[in-house]
């Protein structure tokens, strides 16, 4: 008898990250049990979903980045519409810009780790599925699995192999249910399915001993299966037949271990954001929500050297957003709701955040053009020599000159009720 292409083949592929495990064989023509293959097929199913999960996570990150960019634009426009709140609007704009930058960085990390894990595990899933499909089909042509089968099911004639449904052909889906469990599914592969394999009476003919069979002897080269985890020596059967590479020798999985283990976290942490109305901003300016982000924005705007925290942060937020900022209906939210905008000249005005980033950006550009064209300090008209030397005095300016020789040039000294005063000289004419 010899060790057959058994569960160790499956185990070795999917225990690439579980370096402490080695392969254990079973009798030459024993069948693998379908139930013992379940962890492998659960993993391949999750691996085949990884690309779709990566796509969904990237879309969420991109959407969040776009929403933060829109919020930043809206706050810049709010500064021109409601200057009394300019400090608050500037802080929220800085917060939004910081968050957009952070989302961009997370997208880069997601694609870096996610593409690496998805490509490697999807490829490996195809290899393990191929093994399962071939062995699943290797049984008597009359369907009786009692006398010849390579994967033993349960029930009548051992036909039920539903436990390995995860190894079915991949069906591409834009959306997949639940959270990613790639790392979890991989970690579940801890026991070789050859432990508890079927008895020899199942006689898996694919690995039965035949003197001229390719999988037993007579081959001109080593028979490699999958990732090379099963290697049948070309010298034929012997007590030291190779079961393939040990787990720590599977370079493909070992060298990508970090990316595979990081995949679930990167994908599941991606969330969408929405700033379609002023009320959506409330959680952003609440101490228990995003306080570190607001603290960083305050530091950016004020130029402080240290981040505020605790009571100092709360006091700073009260100064910026109002003492009622953490109430159900804070005044700053009401002020933001009061800023209206038209999507088109003929449309009705609606609150600022209800508009798209393109509309807000257009309105901001128009406002900037108007402000740049507006004359802030008109140049004075050319003055005559007389005008340039003329100075209009007032009672206040004359009184400030004092008495005596200082009270002149448009002012004169008078006595009123015995008290001298310097007052405006209405008859004064400047010298030409």
Short mmCIF file of C-alpha atoms in Angstrom, two decimals:
data_model
loop_
_atom_site.label_atom_id
_atom_site.label_comp_id
_atom_site.label_asym_id
_atom_site.label_seq_id
_atom_site.Cartn_x
_atom_site.Cartn_y
_atom_site.Cartn_z
CA UNK A 1 0.00 0.00 0.00
CA UNK A 2 1.17 3.52 -0.53
CA UNK A 3 0.26 6.98 0.49
CA UNK A 4 -2.26 8.41 -1.89
CA UNK A 5 -3.12 11.85 -3.21
CA UNK A 6 -5.26 12.57 -0.21
CA UNK A 7 -6.40 15.34 2.01
CA UNK A 8 -2.78 16.24 2.50
CA UNK A 9 -2.86 17.69 -1.01
CA UNK A 10 -5.65 20.01 -0.04
CA UNK A 11 -4.17 20.72 3.33
CA UNK A 12 -0.80 21.71 1.99
CA UNK A 13 -2.20 24.36 -0.33
CA UNK A 14 -4.30 26.03 2.32
CA UNK A 15 -1.99 25.65 5.25
CA UNK A 16 0.69 27.75 3.63
CA UNK A 17 0.25 30.23 6.42
CA UNK A 18 0.07 27.55 9.11
CA UNK A 19 3.70 26.60 9.14
CA UNK A 20 3.48 24.33 12.10
CA UNK A 21 1.54 21.66 10.20
CA UNK A 22 2.95 18.86 8.07
CA UNK A 23 1.25 16.28 5.92
CA UNK A 24 -0.23 13.02 7.09
CA UNK A 25 -1.17 10.42 4.54
CA UNK A 26 -3.56 7.50 4.59
CA UNK A 27 -3.95 4.18 2.85
CA UNK A 28 -3.35 4.15 -0.88
CA UNK A 29 -6.90 3.80 -2.08
CA UNK A 30 -8.80 5.33 0.81
CA UNK A 31 -11.32 8.06 0.07
CA UNK A 32 -11.26 11.56 1.51
CA UNK A 33 -14.30 12.53 3.53
CA UNK A 34 -16.33 15.40 2.14
CA UNK A 35 -16.98 16.84 5.60
CA UNK A 36 -13.25 17.04 6.25
CA UNK A 37 -12.79 19.07 3.07
CA UNK A 38 -15.29 21.72 4.23
CA UNK A 39 -12.72 24.17 5.68
CA UNK A 40 -10.81 24.16 2.41
CA UNK A 41 -13.89 24.81 0.31
CA UNK A 42 -15.09 27.50 2.73
CA UNK A 43 -11.76 29.21 2.19
CA UNK A 44 -11.83 28.89 -1.59
CA UNK A 45 -15.34 30.34 -1.64
CA UNK A 46 -14.18 33.37 0.34
CA UNK A 47 -11.07 33.69 -1.82
CA UNK A 48 -13.22 33.78 -4.96
CA UNK A 49 -15.25 36.60 -3.41
CA UNK A 50 -12.19 38.67 -2.56
CA UNK A 51 -12.08 40.63 -5.83
CA UNK A 52 -15.72 41.69 -5.51
CA UNK A 53 -15.20 42.65 -1.87
CA UNK A 54 -12.14 44.68 -2.85
CA UNK A 55 -14.13 46.49 -5.53
CA UNK A 56 -16.92 47.37 -3.08
CA UNK A 57 -14.48 48.60 -0.44
CA UNK A 58 -12.65 50.79 -2.96
CA UNK A 59 -15.96 52.31 -4.07
CA UNK A 60 -16.83 53.14 -0.46
CA UNK A 61 -13.49 54.83 0.10
CA UNK A 62 -13.78 56.83 -3.12
CA UNK A 63 -17.32 57.91 -2.22
CA UNK A 64 -16.22 59.03 1.24
CA UNK A 65 -13.30 61.01 -0.20
CA UNK A 66 -15.65 62.73 -2.66
CA UNK A 67 -18.07 63.65 0.14
CA UNK A 68 -15.31 65.18 2.26
CA UNK A 69 -14.09 67.19 -0.73
CA UNK A 70 -17.64 68.43 -1.29
CA UNK A 71 -17.92 69.42 2.38
CA UNK A 72 -14.69 71.39 2.13
CA UNK A 73 -15.98 73.30 -0.91
CA UNK A 74 -19.28 73.99 0.85
CA UNK A 75 -17.51 75.46 3.87
CA UNK A 76 -15.39 77.72 1.66
CA UNK A 77 -18.57 79.05 0.07
CA UNK A 78 -20.22 79.39 3.49
CA UNK A 79 -17.42 81.76 4.54
CA UNK A 80 -18.50 84.20 1.82
CA UNK A 81 -22.21 83.79 2.58
CA UNK A 82 -22.07 83.97 6.38
CA UNK A 83 -18.80 85.62 7.48
CA UNK A 84 -19.83 85.77 11.15
CA UNK A 85 -19.23 82.02 11.30
CA UNK A 86 -16.03 82.12 9.26
CA UNK A 87 -13.86 80.59 12.01
CA UNK A 88 -16.22 77.63 12.31
CA UNK A 89 -16.49 77.16 8.55
CA UNK A 90 -12.70 77.30 8.16
CA UNK A 91 -12.24 74.66 10.87
CA UNK A 92 -14.78 72.31 9.31
CA UNK A 93 -13.18 72.85 5.89
CA UNK A 94 -9.78 71.91 7.34
CA UNK A 95 -11.32 68.84 8.97
CA UNK A 96 -12.88 67.78 5.65
CA UNK A 97 -9.62 68.26 3.76
CA UNK A 98 -7.75 66.17 6.34
CA UNK A 99 -10.32 63.39 6.11
CA UNK A 100 -10.24 63.40 2.30
CA UNK A 101 -6.46 63.06 2.40
CA UNK A 102 -6.77 60.20 4.89
CA UNK A 103 -9.28 58.40 2.66
CA UNK A 104 -6.89 58.71 -0.27
CA UNK A 105 -4.15 57.08 1.78
CA UNK A 106 -6.50 54.29 2.82
CA UNK A 107 -7.42 53.67 -0.81
CA UNK A 108 -3.75 53.27 -1.67
CA UNK A 109 -3.26 50.80 1.19
CA UNK A 110 -6.46 48.96 0.29
CA UNK A 111 -5.39 48.50 -3.30
CA UNK A 112 -1.84 47.58 -2.34
CA UNK A 113 -2.75 44.88 0.17
CA UNK A 114 -6.11 43.99 -1.32
CA UNK A 115 -4.96 43.34 -4.86
CA UNK A 116 -2.08 41.27 -3.57
CA UNK A 117 -4.31 39.10 -1.39
CA UNK A 118 -7.15 38.81 -3.90
CA UNK A 119 -4.96 37.80 -6.81
CA UNK A 120 -2.98 35.22 -4.85
CA UNK A 121 -5.93 33.59 -3.10
CA UNK A 122 -8.16 33.58 -6.18
CA UNK A 123 -5.43 31.81 -8.12
CA UNK A 124 -4.87 29.33 -5.29
CA UNK A 125 -8.63 28.74 -4.99
CA UNK A 126 -8.72 27.67 -8.62
CA UNK A 127 -5.98 25.17 -8.00
CA UNK A 128 -7.66 23.59 -4.99
CA UNK A 129 -11.07 23.60 -6.68
CA UNK A 130 -9.59 21.71 -9.61
CA UNK A 131 -8.30 19.02 -7.28
CA UNK A 132 -11.67 18.71 -5.54
CA UNK A 133 -13.63 18.59 -8.80
CA UNK A 134 -11.46 15.84 -10.24
CA UNK A 135 -11.54 13.70 -7.10
CA UNK A 136 -15.26 14.34 -6.61
CA UNK A 137 -15.95 12.95 -10.07
CA UNK A 138 -13.75 9.88 -9.56
CA UNK A 139 -16.25 7.15 -8.62
CA UNK A 140 -18.11 4.24 -10.19
CA UNK A 141 -19.98 5.19 -13.33
CA UNK A 142 -23.11 3.62 -11.85
CA UNK A 143 -23.03 6.18 -9.07
CA UNK A 144 -22.37 3.64 -6.34
CA UNK A 145 -19.76 5.27 -4.14
CA UNK A 146 -19.51 2.30 -1.79
CA UNK A 147 -17.05 0.38 -3.93
CA UNK A 148 -15.14 3.08 -5.80
CA UNK A 149 -14.93 6.68 -4.73
CA UNK A 150 -12.22 9.24 -4.04
CA UNK A 151 -14.35 11.65 -1.98
CA UNK A 152 -16.76 9.97 0.40
CA UNK A 153 -20.06 11.69 1.07
CA UNK A 154 -22.78 10.73 3.51
CA UNK A 155 -26.18 9.10 3.25
CA UNK A 156 -27.25 6.53 0.70
CA UNK A 157 -24.32 5.33 -1.39
CA UNK A 158 -22.26 8.21 0.04
CA UNK A 159 -23.60 10.55 -2.63
CA UNK A 160 -24.08 13.64 -0.46
CA UNK A 161 -20.99 15.78 -0.92
CA UNK A 162 -22.71 19.10 -0.12
CA UNK A 163 -20.03 19.82 2.47
CA UNK A 164 -17.69 20.84 -0.34
CA UNK A 165 -20.13 23.14 -2.14
CA UNK A 166 -17.77 26.08 -1.59
CA UNK A 167 -15.48 24.57 -4.20
CA UNK A 168 -18.13 25.06 -6.90
CA UNK A 169 -17.29 27.12 -9.95
CA UNK A 170 -16.86 30.80 -9.33
CA UNK A 171 -19.80 33.06 -10.15
CA UNK A 172 -18.84 36.72 -10.41
CA UNK A 173 -20.99 39.01 -8.31
CA UNK A 174 -20.82 42.77 -7.94
CA UNK A 175 -21.96 42.45 -4.35
CA UNK A 176 -21.30 39.67 -1.85
CA UNK A 177 -23.05 39.07 1.47
CA UNK A 178 -21.63 39.77 4.89
CA UNK A 179 -18.18 40.86 5.94
CA UNK A 180 -14.93 39.52 4.53
CA UNK A 181 -13.63 36.46 6.41
CA UNK A 182 -10.58 35.52 4.36
CA UNK A 183 -8.20 35.47 7.32
CA UNK A 184 -10.75 33.71 9.52
CA UNK A 185 -11.45 31.01 6.95
CA UNK A 186 -7.75 30.43 6.45
CA UNK A 187 -7.13 30.13 10.16
CA UNK A 188 -9.87 27.47 10.36
CA UNK A 189 -7.76 25.04 8.33
CA UNK A 190 -5.92 23.37 11.18
CA UNK A 191 -6.47 19.64 10.73
CA UNK A 192 -5.61 17.46 7.79
CA UNK A 193 -8.73 15.90 6.25
CA UNK A 194 -6.74 12.68 6.04
CA UNK A 195 -7.33 12.33 9.76
CA UNK A 196 -10.43 10.17 9.83
CA UNK A 197 -10.25 9.33 6.15
CA UNK A 198 -12.35 6.52 4.80
CA UNK A 199 -11.35 2.87 4.96
CA UNK A 200 -9.63 1.12 2.10
CA UNK A 201 -12.91 -0.50 1.02
CA UNK A 202 -13.79 2.65 -0.91
CA UNK A 203 -10.93 1.88 -3.30
CA UNK A 204 -10.21 5.21 -4.94
CA UNK A 205 -9.16 3.83 -8.31
CA UNK A 206 -7.43 7.09 -9.25
CA UNK A 207 -4.70 6.30 -6.75
CA UNK A 208 -4.96 2.51 -6.73
CA UNK A 209 -1.73 0.61 -7.18
CA UNK A 210 -1.21 -0.34 -10.84
CA UNK A 211 2.24 -1.18 -12.11
CA UNK A 212 1.87 0.89 -15.25
CA UNK A 213 -0.34 3.69 -13.91
CA UNK A 214 1.04 7.19 -14.25
CA UNK A 215 0.24 8.07 -10.64
CA UNK A 216 2.00 4.99 -9.31
CA UNK A 217 4.97 4.16 -11.48
CA UNK A 218 6.31 4.32 -14.97
CA UNK A 219 6.11 8.11 -15.23
CA UNK A 220 8.96 9.84 -17.01
CA UNK A 221 8.89 12.80 -14.65
CA UNK A 222 7.55 13.75 -11.24
CA UNK A 223 3.79 14.25 -11.19
CA UNK A 224 3.02 17.66 -9.72
CA UNK A 225 -0.48 18.59 -8.62
CA UNK A 226 -1.71 22.08 -7.89
CA UNK A 227 0.97 24.32 -6.51
CA UNK A 228 3.36 21.41 -6.34
CA UNK A 229 2.04 20.39 -2.96
CA UNK A 230 1.52 16.86 -4.27
CA UNK A 231 4.58 15.38 -5.92
CA UNK A 232 4.49 11.76 -7.01
CA UNK A 233 8.02 10.60 -7.52
CA UNK A 234 8.75 9.37 -11.05
CA UNK A 235 10.53 6.41 -9.50
CA UNK A 236 7.17 4.97 -8.56
CA UNK A 237 5.90 3.73 -5.24
CA UNK A 238 8.11 3.49 -2.22
CA UNK A 239 7.91 4.02 1.48
CA UNK A 240 9.22 7.53 1.09
CA UNK A 241 6.85 8.72 -1.64
CA UNK A 242 6.65 12.47 -1.54
CA UNK A 243 3.47 14.14 -0.41
CA UNK A 244 4.66 17.38 -1.83
CA UNK A 245 6.01 20.47 -0.19
CA UNK A 246 5.64 21.02 3.50
CA UNK A 247 3.56 24.02 4.44
CA UNK A 248 6.56 26.26 5.03
CA UNK A 249 7.80 25.48 1.52
CA UNK A 250 4.76 26.87 -0.30
CA UNK A 251 6.35 30.11 -1.39
CA UNK A 252 3.25 31.63 -3.00
CA UNK A 253 1.25 31.69 0.21
CA UNK A 254 4.08 32.21 2.65
CA UNK A 255 5.43 35.30 0.89
CA UNK A 256 1.95 36.83 0.76
CA UNK A 257 0.97 36.00 4.32
CA UNK A 258 0.87 39.60 5.56
CA UNK A 259 -1.43 40.75 2.76
CA UNK A 260 -3.81 37.81 3.22
CA UNK A 261 -4.04 38.39 6.96
CA UNK A 262 -4.60 42.14 6.47
CA UNK A 263 -7.32 41.74 3.83
CA UNK A 264 -10.36 41.45 6.13
CA UNK A 265 -9.48 44.55 8.12
CA UNK A 266 -8.80 46.72 5.07
CA UNK A 267 -12.03 45.67 3.36
CA UNK A 268 -14.39 45.66 6.34
CA UNK A 269 -13.27 49.06 7.67
CA UNK A 270 -14.31 50.89 4.50
CA UNK A 271 -17.46 52.95 5.05
CA UNK A 272 -19.42 55.51 3.09
CA UNK A 273 -20.09 59.12 4.13
CA UNK A 274 -22.92 61.47 3.33
CA UNK A 275 -23.20 65.24 3.67
CA UNK A 276 -26.49 65.97 1.91
CA UNK A 277 -27.97 68.24 4.54
CA UNK A 278 -26.73 70.42 7.38
CA UNK A 279 -27.93 67.90 9.96
CA UNK A 280 -25.45 65.36 8.56
CA UNK A 281 -22.69 67.53 9.98
CA UNK A 282 -23.90 67.24 13.56
CA UNK A 283 -21.96 64.11 14.49
CA UNK A 284 -18.79 65.70 13.16
CA UNK A 285 -18.96 68.57 15.66
CA UNK A 286 -19.95 66.44 18.65
CA UNK A 287 -17.16 65.68 21.15
CA UNK A 288 -17.91 61.97 21.20
CA UNK A 289 -17.80 61.81 17.40
CA UNK A 290 -14.61 62.53 15.46
CA UNK A 291 -13.15 64.68 18.24
CA UNK A 292 -9.55 63.85 17.24
CA UNK A 293 -10.31 64.97 13.69
CA UNK A 294 -11.77 68.27 14.87
CA UNK A 295 -8.84 68.75 17.27
CA UNK A 296 -6.41 68.33 14.38
CA UNK A 297 -8.39 70.82 12.29
CA UNK A 298 -8.36 73.39 15.10
CA UNK A 299 -4.60 72.96 15.37
CA UNK A 300 -4.21 73.50 11.62
CA UNK A 301 -6.35 76.65 11.61
CA UNK A 302 -5.00 78.26 14.79
CA UNK A 303 -1.38 77.21 14.38
CA UNK A 304 -1.28 75.76 17.89
CA UNK A 305 1.68 73.51 18.62
CA UNK A 306 -0.31 70.86 20.46
CA UNK A 307 -3.63 69.12 19.94
CA UNK A 308 -6.37 70.09 22.33
CA UNK A 309 -8.10 67.34 24.26
CA UNK A 310 -10.62 66.89 27.03
CA UNK A 311 -12.02 70.07 28.54
CA UNK A 312 -9.69 72.30 26.51
CA UNK A 313 -11.02 70.79 23.28
CA UNK A 314 -14.62 71.14 24.40
CA UNK A 315 -14.09 74.81 25.30
CA UNK A 316 -12.45 75.47 21.93
CA UNK A 317 -15.37 73.82 20.17
CA UNK A 318 -17.83 75.95 22.15
CA UNK A 319 -16.02 79.08 21.02
CA UNK A 320 -16.08 77.93 17.40
CA UNK A 321 -19.47 76.29 17.09
CA UNK A 322 -21.42 77.94 19.92
CA UNK A 323 -22.16 76.84 23.48
CA UNK A 324 -25.08 74.75 22.21
CA UNK A 325 -23.03 72.81 19.66
CA UNK A 326 -23.68 69.47 21.37
CA UNK A 327 -27.44 69.99 21.69
CA UNK A 328 -30.09 68.39 19.48
CA UNK A 329 -30.60 71.55 17.40
CA UNK A 330 -27.39 73.61 17.62
CA UNK A 331 -27.49 77.13 16.23
CA UNK A 332 -24.57 76.48 13.88
CA UNK A 333 -26.56 73.78 12.09
CA UNK A 334 -29.49 76.16 11.76
CA UNK A 335 -27.16 78.81 10.33
CA UNK A 336 -25.81 76.34 7.79
CA UNK A 337 -29.34 75.34 6.81
CA UNK A 338 -30.07 79.02 6.18
CA UNK A 339 -27.41 79.24 3.47
CA UNK A 340 -29.27 78.56 0.23
CA UNK A 341 -28.13 77.87 -3.30
CA UNK A 342 -29.71 77.38 -6.71
CA UNK A 343 -28.67 74.48 -8.90
CA UNK A 344 -29.75 76.50 -11.97
CA UNK A 345 -30.97 80.08 -12.40
CA UNK A 346 -34.54 78.83 -12.77
CA UNK A 347 -34.56 76.33 -9.90
CA UNK A 348 -35.65 76.88 -6.32
CA UNK A 349 -33.13 77.61 -3.61
CA UNK A 350 -32.27 74.70 -1.34
CA UNK A 351 -29.80 74.33 1.49
CA UNK A 352 -26.14 74.38 0.60
CA UNK A 353 -25.23 70.74 1.31
CA UNK A 354 -28.13 69.40 -0.76
CA UNK A 355 -26.22 70.34 -3.91
CA UNK A 356 -23.55 68.43 -5.78
CA UNK A 357 -19.86 69.23 -5.53
CA UNK A 358 -19.96 70.53 -9.11
CA UNK A 359 -22.75 73.01 -8.30
CA UNK A 360 -21.03 74.19 -5.13
CA UNK A 361 -17.69 74.52 -6.92
CA UNK A 362 -19.32 76.58 -9.68
CA UNK A 363 -20.99 78.89 -7.17
CA UNK A 364 -17.71 79.31 -5.31
CA UNK A 365 -15.85 80.19 -8.51
CA UNK A 366 -18.50 82.77 -9.42
CA UNK A 367 -18.27 84.31 -5.96
CA UNK A 368 -14.48 84.53 -6.16
CA UNK A 369 -14.68 86.29 -9.54
CA UNK A 370 -17.16 88.83 -8.18
CA UNK A 371 -15.00 89.50 -5.15
CA UNK A 372 -11.87 89.95 -7.25
CA UNK A 373 -13.63 92.40 -9.57
CA UNK A 374 -15.09 94.44 -6.75
CA UNK A 375 -13.15 97.67 -5.96
CA UNK A 376 -12.37 97.56 -2.30
CA UNK A 377 -10.65 101.00 -1.98
CA UNK A 378 -11.55 103.35 -4.85
CA UNK A 379 -8.71 105.57 -5.98
CA UNK A 380 -9.29 109.22 -5.01
CA UNK A 381 -10.14 111.69 -7.73
CA UNK A 382 -7.35 114.06 -8.74
CA UNK A 383 -7.31 116.94 -6.30
CA UNK A 384 -6.44 120.59 -6.84
CA UNK A 385 -3.65 122.18 -4.94
CA UNK A 386 -6.19 123.86 -2.73
CA UNK A 387 -7.97 120.57 -2.06
CA UNK A 388 -4.77 118.79 -1.15
CA UNK A 389 -3.93 121.37 1.48
CA UNK A 390 -7.42 121.74 2.84
CA UNK A 391 -8.21 120.04 6.10
CA UNK A 392 -11.70 119.96 7.46
CA UNK A 393 -11.57 120.62 11.19
CA UNK A 394 -14.23 119.54 13.67
CA UNK A 395 -15.04 120.70 17.17
CA UNK A 396 -13.27 117.60 18.45
CA UNK A 397 -10.08 118.16 16.45
CA UNK A 398 -9.97 121.83 17.41
CA UNK A 399 -10.49 121.05 21.08
CA UNK A 400 -7.66 118.56 20.84
CA UNK A 401 -5.27 121.25 19.57
CA UNK A 402 -5.41 123.20 22.78
CA UNK A 403 -5.17 126.99 23.30
CA UNK A 404 -2.79 129.71 22.25
CA UNK A 405 -0.70 129.41 19.09
CA UNK A 406 -1.83 125.83 18.57
CA UNK A 407 -5.42 126.88 17.98
CA UNK A 408 -5.21 127.99 14.35
CA UNK A 409 -5.56 126.85 10.71
CA UNK A 410 -9.31 126.31 10.76
CA UNK A 411 -9.69 126.74 14.49
CA UNK A 412 -9.91 129.85 16.64
CA UNK A 413 -9.82 130.66 20.32
CA UNK A 414 -12.89 132.16 21.95
CA UNK A 415 -13.99 132.96 25.48
CA UNK A 416 -17.34 131.64 26.55
CA UNK A 417 -18.65 132.44 30.01
CA UNK A 418 -15.16 133.31 31.09
CA UNK A 419 -13.69 130.05 29.77
CA UNK A 420 -11.37 129.94 26.76
CA UNK A 421 -12.02 127.33 24.07
CA UNK A 422 -10.55 126.28 20.73
CA UNK A 423 -13.42 125.89 18.27
CA UNK A 424 -13.96 125.62 14.51
CA UNK A 425 -13.32 128.85 12.60
CA UNK A 426 -16.15 128.83 10.09
CA UNK A 427 -14.72 131.87 8.29
CA UNK A 428 -11.28 130.34 7.83
CA UNK A 429 -9.96 130.13 4.30
CA UNK A 430 -6.79 128.14 3.64
CA UNK A 431 -3.89 129.94 2.04
CA UNK A 432 -3.32 129.27 -1.63
#
